[in-house]
Amino acid sequence: MVPLLACQSLQAGDLLIEVQGTSDQANLYLALVPADQQDWQPSLYELQGTQTPLRIAALPPGRYAVQVFQDSNGNGQLDLSPRGIPLEPVGFSGNPSLFGGKPKPSDSLFEHGTTDGVINVRLIPPRKKQERLTPAPPPNGDR
């Protein structure tokens, strides 16, 4: 009976990633990294698809972080401005604020156990450039 219990503790469950805030039918790209990794590269798993939930099958138990982005222009990568600001919808596990920039994996960690699990990732759309408004001239007589 002991070998049976040992096998159960080594089981891996699927991870389902529900993505909220998609803006069109463009591909979603997912990168999964160990939560103790310093950066988002290299990733353990990479997935793409247009339908959610995204599924990582038989993920071993552990601490992980997920980054998801929607490839609006179809070039297969997350486009960034010269200052490193995402130009396409992007989100992270744990849905941290992006006010301070791109979070580290440790800021987005979650625990995955031996059974199937579900996490939610909310995509944050890119900021729209504010149009410069030229003041309208005053109507005649209103000077």
Tab-separated table of N, CA and C in Angstrom:
chain	number	residue	atom	x	y	z
A	1	MET	N	0.815	-1.192	0.000
A	1	MET	CA	0.000	0.000	0.000
A	1	MET	C	0.860	1.257	0.000
A	2	VAL	N	2.027	1.220	0.533
A	2	VAL	CA	2.913	2.383	0.541
A	2	VAL	C	3.260	2.861	-0.871
A	3	PRO	N	3.613	1.976	-1.846
A	3	PRO	CA	3.906	2.464	-3.190
A	3	PRO	C	2.730	3.200	-3.818
A	4	LEU	N	1.498	2.778	-3.542
A	4	LEU	CA	0.338	3.451	-4.088
A	4	LEU	C	0.250	4.883	-3.572
A	5	LEU	N	0.477	5.089	-2.286
A	5	LEU	CA	0.448	6.437	-1.718
A	5	LEU	C	1.569	7.302	-2.285
A	6	ALA	N	2.724	6.736	-2.496
A	6	ALA	CA	3.835	7.495	-3.066
A	6	ALA	C	3.515	7.945	-4.479
A	7	CYS	N	2.862	7.099	-5.257
A	7	CYS	CA	2.489	7.474	-6.631
A	7	CYS	C	1.470	8.595	-6.627
A	8	GLN	N	0.517	8.569	-5.675
A	8	GLN	CA	-0.487	9.621	-5.622
A	8	GLN	C	0.133	10.967	-5.294
A	9	SER	N	1.162	11.000	-4.474
A	9	SER	CA	1.763	12.277	-4.107
A	9	SER	C	2.570	12.882	-5.250
A	10	LEU	N	2.930	12.067	-6.240
A	10	LEU	CA	3.690	12.568	-7.375
A	10	LEU	C	2.802	12.932	-8.558
A	11	GLN	N	1.491	12.815	-8.406
A	11	GLN	CA	0.583	13.116	-9.496
A	11	GLN	C	0.643	14.594	-9.858
A	12	ALA	N	0.318	14.857	-11.109
A	12	ALA	CA	0.275	16.229	-11.590
A	12	ALA	C	-1.119	16.503	-12.129
A	13	GLY	N	-1.645	17.651	-11.813
A	13	GLY	CA	-2.965	18.036	-12.295
A	13	GLY	C	-2.859	19.037	-13.425
A	14	ASP	N	-3.930	19.173	-14.186
A	14	ASP	CA	-3.974	20.181	-15.242
A	14	ASP	C	-4.143	21.559	-14.630
A	15	LEU	N	-3.649	22.561	-15.328
A	15	LEU	CA	-3.850	23.949	-14.941
A	15	LEU	C	-4.658	24.620	-16.035
A	16	LEU	N	-5.795	25.191	-15.650
A	16	LEU	CA	-6.643	25.934	-16.578
A	16	LEU	C	-6.459	27.419	-16.304
A	17	ILE	N	-6.239	28.194	-17.358
A	17	ILE	CA	-6.032	29.630	-17.216
A	17	ILE	C	-7.186	30.338	-17.904
A	18	GLU	N	-8.074	30.920	-17.111
A	18	GLU	CA	-9.187	31.715	-17.626
A	18	GLU	C	-8.643	33.117	-17.903
A	19	VAL	N	-8.870	33.599	-19.107
A	19	VAL	CA	-8.362	34.914	-19.487
A	19	VAL	C	-9.540	35.855	-19.682
A	20	GLN	N	-9.513	36.973	-18.984
A	20	GLN	CA	-10.571	37.978	-19.077
A	20	GLN	C	-10.014	39.230	-19.737
A	21	GLY	N	-10.866	39.894	-20.520
A	21	GLY	CA	-10.469	41.164	-21.126
A	21	GLY	C	-9.896	41.046	-22.515
A	22	THR	N	-10.153	39.920	-23.194
A	22	THR	CA	-9.681	39.819	-24.573
A	22	THR	C	-10.456	40.815	-25.412
A	23	SER	N	-9.778	41.422	-26.377
A	23	SER	CA	-10.407	42.476	-27.154
A	23	SER	C	-10.810	42.033	-28.555
A	24	ASP	N	-10.287	40.937	-29.042
A	24	ASP	CA	-10.639	40.444	-30.367
A	24	ASP	C	-10.290	38.962	-30.449
A	25	GLN	N	-10.293	38.390	-31.613
A	25	GLN	CA	-10.007	36.969	-31.794
A	25	GLN	C	-8.520	36.703	-32.024
A	26	ALA	N	-7.664	37.639	-31.712
A	26	ALA	CA	-6.225	37.453	-31.887
A	26	ALA	C	-5.724	36.366	-30.940
A	27	ASN	N	-4.630	35.725	-31.328
A	27	ASN	CA	-4.029	34.670	-30.510
A	27	ASN	C	-3.634	35.186	-29.138
A	28	LEU	N	-3.836	34.318	-28.154
A	28	LEU	CA	-3.330	34.544	-26.807
A	28	LEU	C	-2.037	33.752	-26.668
A	29	TYR	N	-1.043	34.339	-26.062
A	29	TYR	CA	0.231	33.667	-25.801
A	29	TYR	C	0.426	33.606	-24.296
A	30	LEU	N	0.845	32.451	-23.821
A	30	LEU	CA	1.038	32.231	-22.399
A	30	LEU	C	2.455	31.740	-22.163
A	31	ALA	N	3.077	32.265	-21.131
A	31	ALA	CA	4.387	31.777	-20.689
A	31	ALA	C	4.274	31.435	-19.210
A	32	LEU	N	4.746	30.252	-18.842
A	32	LEU	CA	4.738	29.793	-17.454
A	32	LEU	C	6.177	29.614	-17.014
A	33	VAL	N	6.523	30.205	-15.864
A	33	VAL	CA	7.883	30.105	-15.325
A	33	VAL	C	7.807	29.715	-13.850
A	34	PRO	N	8.895	29.171	-13.295
A	34	PRO	CA	8.946	28.962	-11.842
A	34	PRO	C	8.885	30.320	-11.136
A	35	ALA	N	8.150	30.403	-10.045
A	35	ALA	CA	7.968	31.675	-9.345
A	35	ALA	C	9.256	32.223	-8.762
A	36	ASP	N	10.263	31.367	-8.524
A	36	ASP	CA	11.518	31.859	-7.957
A	36	ASP	C	12.510	32.316	-9.034
A	37	GLN	N	12.120	32.230	-10.272
A	37	GLN	CA	12.975	32.695	-11.376
A	37	GLN	C	12.983	34.222	-11.390
A	38	GLN	N	14.098	34.822	-11.740
A	38	GLN	CA	14.236	36.274	-11.687
A	38	GLN	C	13.534	37.010	-12.827
A	39	ASP	N	13.383	36.353	-13.987
A	39	ASP	CA	12.808	37.000	-15.157
A	39	ASP	C	11.817	36.046	-15.808
A	40	TRP	N	11.167	36.485	-16.865
A	40	TRP	CA	10.148	35.690	-17.544
A	40	TRP	C	10.733	34.780	-18.618
A	41	GLN	N	12.029	34.806	-18.805
A	41	GLN	CA	12.684	33.944	-19.792
A	41	GLN	C	13.737	33.109	-19.101
A	42	PRO	N	13.927	31.871	-19.451
A	42	PRO	CA	13.117	31.088	-20.387
A	42	PRO	C	11.885	30.549	-19.683
A	43	SER	N	10.875	30.224	-20.469
A	43	SER	CA	9.644	29.708	-19.886
A	43	SER	C	9.628	28.180	-19.929
A	44	LEU	N	8.933	27.595	-18.966
A	44	LEU	CA	8.793	26.141	-18.910
A	44	LEU	C	7.806	25.649	-19.962
A	45	TYR	N	6.727	26.405	-20.123
A	45	TYR	CA	5.688	26.071	-21.087
A	45	TYR	C	5.314	27.338	-21.840
A	46	GLU	N	5.015	27.183	-23.103
A	46	GLU	CA	4.463	28.267	-23.900
A	46	GLU	C	3.278	27.706	-24.656
A	47	LEU	N	2.167	28.420	-24.617
A	47	LEU	CA	0.953	28.013	-25.302
A	47	LEU	C	0.440	29.167	-26.127
A	48	GLN	N	-0.349	28.840	-27.142
A	48	GLN	CA	-1.068	29.871	-27.859
A	48	GLN	C	-2.419	29.325	-28.275
A	49	GLY	N	-3.377	30.211	-28.400
A	49	GLY	CA	-4.717	29.832	-28.814
A	49	GLY	C	-5.626	31.033	-28.751
A	50	THR	N	-6.842	30.880	-29.252
A	50	THR	CA	-7.795	31.982	-29.218
A	50	THR	C	-8.913	31.742	-28.213
A	51	GLN	N	-9.074	30.505	-27.766
A	51	GLN	CA	-10.163	30.166	-26.846
A	51	GLN	C	-9.625	29.988	-25.432
A	52	THR	N	-10.434	30.405	-24.453
A	52	THR	CA	-10.065	30.161	-23.072
A	52	THR	C	-11.082	29.204	-22.482
A	53	PRO	N	-10.721	28.434	-21.481
A	53	PRO	CA	-9.449	28.517	-20.776
A	53	PRO	C	-8.321	27.869	-21.566
A	54	LEU	N	-7.134	28.406	-21.356
A	54	LEU	CA	-5.925	27.764	-21.864
A	54	LEU	C	-5.595	26.635	-20.891
A	55	ARG	N	-5.042	25.543	-21.395
A	55	ARG	CA	-4.797	24.378	-20.541
A	55	ARG	C	-3.333	23.938	-20.629
A	56	ILE	N	-2.727	23.760	-19.461
A	56	ILE	CA	-1.430	23.110	-19.363
A	56	ILE	C	-1.709	21.761	-18.707
A	57	ALA	N	-1.480	20.691	-19.449
A	57	ALA	CA	-1.806	19.353	-18.970
A	57	ALA	C	-0.686	18.804	-18.087
A	58	ALA	N	-1.089	18.097	-17.030
A	58	ALA	CA	-0.175	17.363	-16.151
A	58	ALA	C	0.978	18.226	-15.639
A	59	LEU	N	0.647	19.389	-15.097
A	59	LEU	CA	1.665	20.279	-14.524
A	59	LEU	C	2.054	19.763	-13.139
A	60	PRO	N	3.339	19.497	-12.911
A	60	PRO	CA	3.769	19.023	-11.590
A	60	PRO	C	3.489	20.074	-10.506
A	61	PRO	N	3.245	19.633	-9.281
A	61	PRO	CA	3.016	20.587	-8.193
A	61	PRO	C	4.203	21.538	-8.040
A	62	GLY	N	3.916	22.767	-7.666
A	62	GLY	CA	4.979	23.736	-7.449
A	62	GLY	C	4.455	25.155	-7.417
A	63	ARG	N	5.397	26.090	-7.322
A	63	ARG	CA	5.091	27.526	-7.308
A	63	ARG	C	5.465	28.084	-8.678
A	64	TYR	N	4.496	28.702	-9.335
A	64	TYR	CA	4.675	29.169	-10.697
A	64	TYR	C	4.169	30.601	-10.849
A	65	ALA	N	4.448	31.180	-12.021
A	65	ALA	CA	3.909	32.477	-12.422
A	65	ALA	C	3.569	32.391	-13.906
A	66	VAL	N	2.509	33.100	-14.301
A	66	VAL	CA	2.033	33.076	-15.680
A	66	VAL	C	1.966	34.497	-16.222
A	67	GLN	N	2.382	34.637	-17.481
A	67	GLN	CA	2.200	35.880	-18.230
A	67	GLN	C	1.382	35.529	-19.471
A	68	VAL	N	0.352	36.324	-19.764
A	68	VAL	CA	-0.478	36.131	-20.951
A	68	VAL	C	-0.545	37.452	-21.697
A	69	PHE	N	-0.431	37.393	-23.030
A	69	PHE	CA	-0.676	38.587	-23.829
A	69	PHE	C	-1.458	38.226	-25.068
A	70	GLN	N	-2.164	39.219	-25.596
A	70	GLN	CA	-2.943	39.035	-26.813
A	70	GLN	C	-2.204	39.707	-27.958
A	71	ASP	N	-1.867	38.905	-28.957
A	71	ASP	CA	-1.068	39.368	-30.101
A	71	ASP	C	-1.978	40.035	-31.132
A	72	SER	N	-2.266	41.303	-30.929
A	72	SER	CA	-3.212	42.026	-31.768
A	72	SER	C	-2.766	42.174	-33.212
A	73	ASN	N	-1.453	42.247	-33.449
A	73	ASN	CA	-0.980	42.443	-34.826
A	73	ASN	C	-0.441	41.163	-35.462
A	74	GLY	N	-0.492	40.044	-34.770
A	74	GLY	CA	-0.140	38.759	-35.352
A	74	GLY	C	1.335	38.509	-35.600
A	75	ASN	N	2.228	39.228	-34.907
A	75	ASN	CA	3.662	39.019	-35.139
A	75	ASN	C	4.298	38.020	-34.169
A	76	GLY	N	3.505	37.428	-33.259
A	76	GLY	CA	4.015	36.385	-32.378
A	76	GLY	C	4.805	36.861	-31.184
A	77	GLN	N	4.782	38.151	-30.896
A	77	GLN	CA	5.518	38.658	-29.735
A	77	GLN	C	4.770	39.814	-29.105
A	78	LEU	N	5.080	40.092	-27.844
A	78	LEU	CA	4.494	41.223	-27.149
A	78	LEU	C	5.245	42.476	-27.579
A	79	ASP	N	4.555	43.373	-28.242
A	79	ASP	CA	5.186	44.609	-28.697
A	79	ASP	C	5.263	45.604	-27.553
A	80	LEU	N	6.418	46.247	-27.444
A	80	LEU	CA	6.664	47.222	-26.390
A	80	LEU	C	7.068	48.557	-27.002
A	81	SER	N	6.762	49.631	-26.301
A	81	SER	CA	7.215	50.952	-26.720
A	81	SER	C	8.709	51.056	-26.445
A	82	PRO	N	9.383	52.091	-26.942
A	82	PRO	CA	10.804	52.267	-26.618
A	82	PRO	C	11.076	52.344	-25.114
A	83	ARG	N	10.076	52.707	-24.336
A	83	ARG	CA	10.240	52.793	-22.883
A	83	ARG	C	9.846	51.496	-22.175
A	84	GLY	N	9.488	50.438	-22.958
A	84	GLY	CA	9.147	49.150	-22.376
A	84	GLY	C	7.699	49.001	-21.965
A	85	ILE	N	6.833	49.881	-22.414
A	85	ILE	CA	5.418	49.821	-22.072
A	85	ILE	C	4.708	48.936	-23.091
A	86	PRO	N	3.917	47.952	-22.634
A	86	PRO	CA	3.227	47.059	-23.570
A	86	PRO	C	2.275	47.819	-24.491
A	87	LEU	N	2.310	47.461	-25.766
A	87	LEU	CA	1.431	48.057	-26.767
A	87	LEU	C	0.267	47.124	-27.122
A	88	GLU	N	0.197	45.974	-26.425
A	88	GLU	CA	-0.874	45.004	-26.637
A	88	GLU	C	-1.388	44.570	-25.262
A	89	PRO	N	-2.628	44.047	-25.185
A	89	PRO	CA	-3.162	43.617	-23.888
A	89	PRO	C	-2.277	42.549	-23.246
A	90	VAL	N	-1.995	42.724	-21.941
A	90	VAL	CA	-1.122	41.816	-21.215
A	90	VAL	C	-1.639	41.655	-19.785
A	91	GLY	N	-1.414	40.473	-19.214
A	91	GLY	CA	-1.800	40.232	-17.831
A	91	GLY	C	-0.920	39.165	-17.208
A	92	PHE	N	-0.998	39.055	-15.878
A	92	PHE	CA	-0.141	38.151	-15.120
A	92	PHE	C	-0.970	37.434	-14.071
A	93	SER	N	-0.543	36.244	-13.683
A	93	SER	CA	-1.223	35.535	-12.608
A	93	SER	C	-1.208	36.406	-11.357
A	94	GLY	N	-2.284	36.322	-10.602
A	94	GLY	CA	-2.420	37.162	-9.411
A	94	GLY	C	-2.895	38.566	-9.732
A	95	ASN	N	-2.930	38.925	-11.011
A	95	ASN	CA	-3.392	40.231	-11.485
A	95	ASN	C	-2.767	41.405	-10.727
A	96	PRO	N	-1.432	41.467	-10.666
A	96	PRO	CA	-0.785	42.583	-9.970
A	96	PRO	C	-0.970	43.885	-10.750
A	97	SER	N	-0.820	44.979	-10.064
A	97	SER	CA	-0.865	46.285	-10.710
A	97	SER	C	0.345	46.425	-11.626
A	98	LEU	N	0.150	47.052	-12.764
A	98	LEU	CA	1.261	47.298	-13.680
A	98	LEU	C	1.767	48.722	-13.558
A	99	PHE	N	1.318	49.417	-12.511
A	99	PHE	CA	1.713	50.809	-12.328
A	99	PHE	C	3.232	50.958	-12.218
A	100	GLY	N	3.888	50.031	-11.551
A	100	GLY	CA	5.335	50.092	-11.378
A	100	GLY	C	6.108	49.392	-12.480
A	101	GLY	N	5.435	49.002	-13.564
A	101	GLY	CA	6.097	48.291	-14.652
A	101	GLY	C	5.782	46.810	-14.602
A	102	LYS	N	6.466	46.063	-15.424
A	102	LYS	CA	6.241	44.631	-15.528
A	102	LYS	C	6.656	43.953	-14.224
A	103	PRO	N	5.761	43.149	-13.637
A	103	PRO	CA	6.114	42.497	-12.375
A	103	PRO	C	7.130	41.374	-12.583
A	104	LYS	N	7.827	41.044	-11.525
A	104	LYS	CA	8.712	39.883	-11.528
A	104	LYS	C	7.855	38.635	-11.324
A	105	PRO	N	8.347	37.473	-11.722
A	105	PRO	CA	7.569	36.250	-11.462
A	105	PRO	C	7.178	36.087	-9.991
A	106	SER	N	8.035	36.482	-9.065
A	106	SER	CA	7.700	36.333	-7.641
A	106	SER	C	6.519	37.215	-7.236
A	107	ASP	N	6.238	38.269	-8.000
A	107	ASP	CA	5.084	39.131	-7.719
A	107	ASP	C	3.790	38.528	-8.254
A	108	SER	N	3.898	37.481	-9.057
A	108	SER	CA	2.736	36.874	-9.708
A	108	SER	C	2.588	35.399	-9.367
A	109	LEU	N	3.189	34.965	-8.275
A	109	LEU	CA	3.236	33.529	-7.983
A	109	LEU	C	1.893	32.971	-7.556
A	110	PHE	N	1.720	31.693	-7.838
A	110	PHE	CA	0.585	30.919	-7.353
A	110	PHE	C	1.081	29.506	-7.085
A	111	GLU	N	0.358	28.795	-6.234
A	111	GLU	CA	0.691	27.409	-5.892
A	111	GLU	C	-0.175	26.477	-6.723
A	112	HIS	N	0.440	25.486	-7.336
A	112	HIS	CA	-0.301	24.452	-8.058
A	112	HIS	C	-0.078	23.132	-7.345
A	113	GLY	N	-1.169	22.431	-7.069
A	113	GLY	CA	-1.084	21.172	-6.337
A	113	GLY	C	-1.161	19.955	-7.249
A	114	THR	N	-1.581	18.852	-6.672
A	114	THR	CA	-1.631	17.587	-7.410
A	114	THR	C	-2.928	17.407	-8.177
A	115	THR	N	-3.911	18.254	-7.922
A	115	THR	CA	-5.183	18.153	-8.626
A	115	THR	C	-5.300	19.283	-9.643
A	116	ASP	N	-6.320	19.204	-10.484
A	116	ASP	CA	-6.545	20.262	-11.468
A	116	ASP	C	-6.782	21.581	-10.745
A	117	GLY	N	-6.264	22.656	-11.316
A	117	GLY	CA	-6.427	23.975	-10.735
A	117	GLY	C	-6.839	24.984	-11.787
A	118	VAL	N	-7.420	26.099	-11.334
A	118	VAL	CA	-7.860	27.172	-12.228
A	118	VAL	C	-7.321	28.482	-11.692
A	119	ILE	N	-6.744	29.292	-12.564
A	119	ILE	CA	-6.361	30.652	-12.199
A	119	ILE	C	-7.006	31.603	-13.198
A	120	ASN	N	-7.181	32.839	-12.784
A	120	ASN	CA	-7.750	33.870	-13.647
A	120	ASN	C	-6.704	34.923	-13.924
A	121	VAL	N	-6.598	35.316	-15.188
A	121	VAL	CA	-5.683	36.384	-15.588
A	121	VAL	C	-6.512	37.437	-16.308
A	122	ARG	N	-6.404	38.679	-15.839
A	122	ARG	CA	-7.113	39.793	-16.439
A	122	ARG	C	-6.142	40.561	-17.335
A	123	LEU	N	-6.475	40.649	-18.621
A	123	LEU	CA	-5.628	41.411	-19.537
A	123	LEU	C	-5.878	42.901	-19.341
A	124	ILE	N	-4.792	43.641	-19.324
A	124	ILE	CA	-4.874	45.093	-19.211
A	124	ILE	C	-4.574	45.667	-20.589
A	125	PRO	N	-5.526	46.433	-21.143
A	125	PRO	CA	-5.297	46.976	-22.486
A	125	PRO	C	-4.205	48.041	-22.456
A	126	PRO	N	-3.556	48.250	-23.598
A	126	PRO	CA	-2.535	49.295	-23.638
A	126	PRO	C	-3.184	50.658	-23.484
A	127	ARG	N	-2.412	51.578	-22.968
A	127	ARG	CA	-2.915	52.952	-22.834
A	127	ARG	C	-3.024	53.571	-24.215
A	128	LYS	N	-4.101	54.274	-24.409
A	128	LYS	CA	-4.278	55.005	-25.659
A	128	LYS	C	-3.487	56.298	-25.578
A	129	LYS	N	-2.879	56.658	-26.704
A	129	LYS	CA	-2.199	57.948	-26.737
A	129	LYS	C	-3.254	59.034	-26.685
A	130	GLN	N	-3.026	59.990	-25.830
A	130	GLN	CA	-3.973	61.091	-25.738
A	130	GLN	C	-3.767	62.010	-26.931
A	131	GLU	N	-4.882	62.323	-27.562
A	131	GLU	CA	-4.784	63.224	-28.697
A	131	GLU	C	-4.545	64.632	-28.184
A	132	ARG	N	-3.685	65.327	-28.881
A	132	ARG	CA	-3.451	66.722	-28.509
A	132	ARG	C	-4.588	67.548	-29.072
A	133	LEU	N	-5.204	68.257	-28.204
A	133	LEU	CA	-6.326	69.074	-28.620
A	133	LEU	C	-5.855	70.499	-28.814
A	134	THR	N	-6.196	71.054	-29.954
A	134	THR	CA	-5.900	72.464	-30.166
A	134	THR	C	-7.131	73.235	-29.730
A	135	PRO	N	-6.932	74.284	-28.982
A	135	PRO	CA	-8.095	75.026	-28.492
A	135	PRO	C	-8.885	75.594	-29.669
A	136	ALA	N	-10.191	75.467	-29.561
A	136	ALA	CA	-11.050	76.028	-30.595
A	136	ALA	C	-11.059	77.539	-30.471
A	137	PRO	N	-11.083	78.238	-31.606
A	137	PRO	CA	-11.131	79.709	-31.531
A	137	PRO	C	-12.466	80.135	-30.923
A	138	PRO	N	-12.453	81.203	-30.166
A	138	PRO	CA	-13.721	81.659	-29.562
A	138	PRO	C	-14.690	82.113	-30.658
A	139	PRO	N	-15.989	81.927	-30.407
A	139	PRO	CA	-16.956	82.399	-31.386
A	139	PRO	C	-16.851	83.916	-31.543
A	140	ASN	N	-17.286	84.407	-32.674
A	140	ASN	CA	-17.221	85.866	-32.919
A	140	ASN	C	-17.893	86.633	-31.801
A	141	GLY	N	-17.242	87.662	-31.374
A	141	GLY	CA	-17.784	88.523	-30.337
A	141	GLY	C	-17.433	88.074	-28.928
A	142	ASP	N	-16.900	86.861	-28.738
A	142	ASP	CA	-16.533	86.380	-27.387
A	142	ASP	C	-15.022	86.435	-27.228
A	143	ARG	N	-14.505	87.606	-26.998
A	143	ARG	CA	-13.064	87.729	-26.839
A	143	ARG	C	-12.734	88.112	-25.473
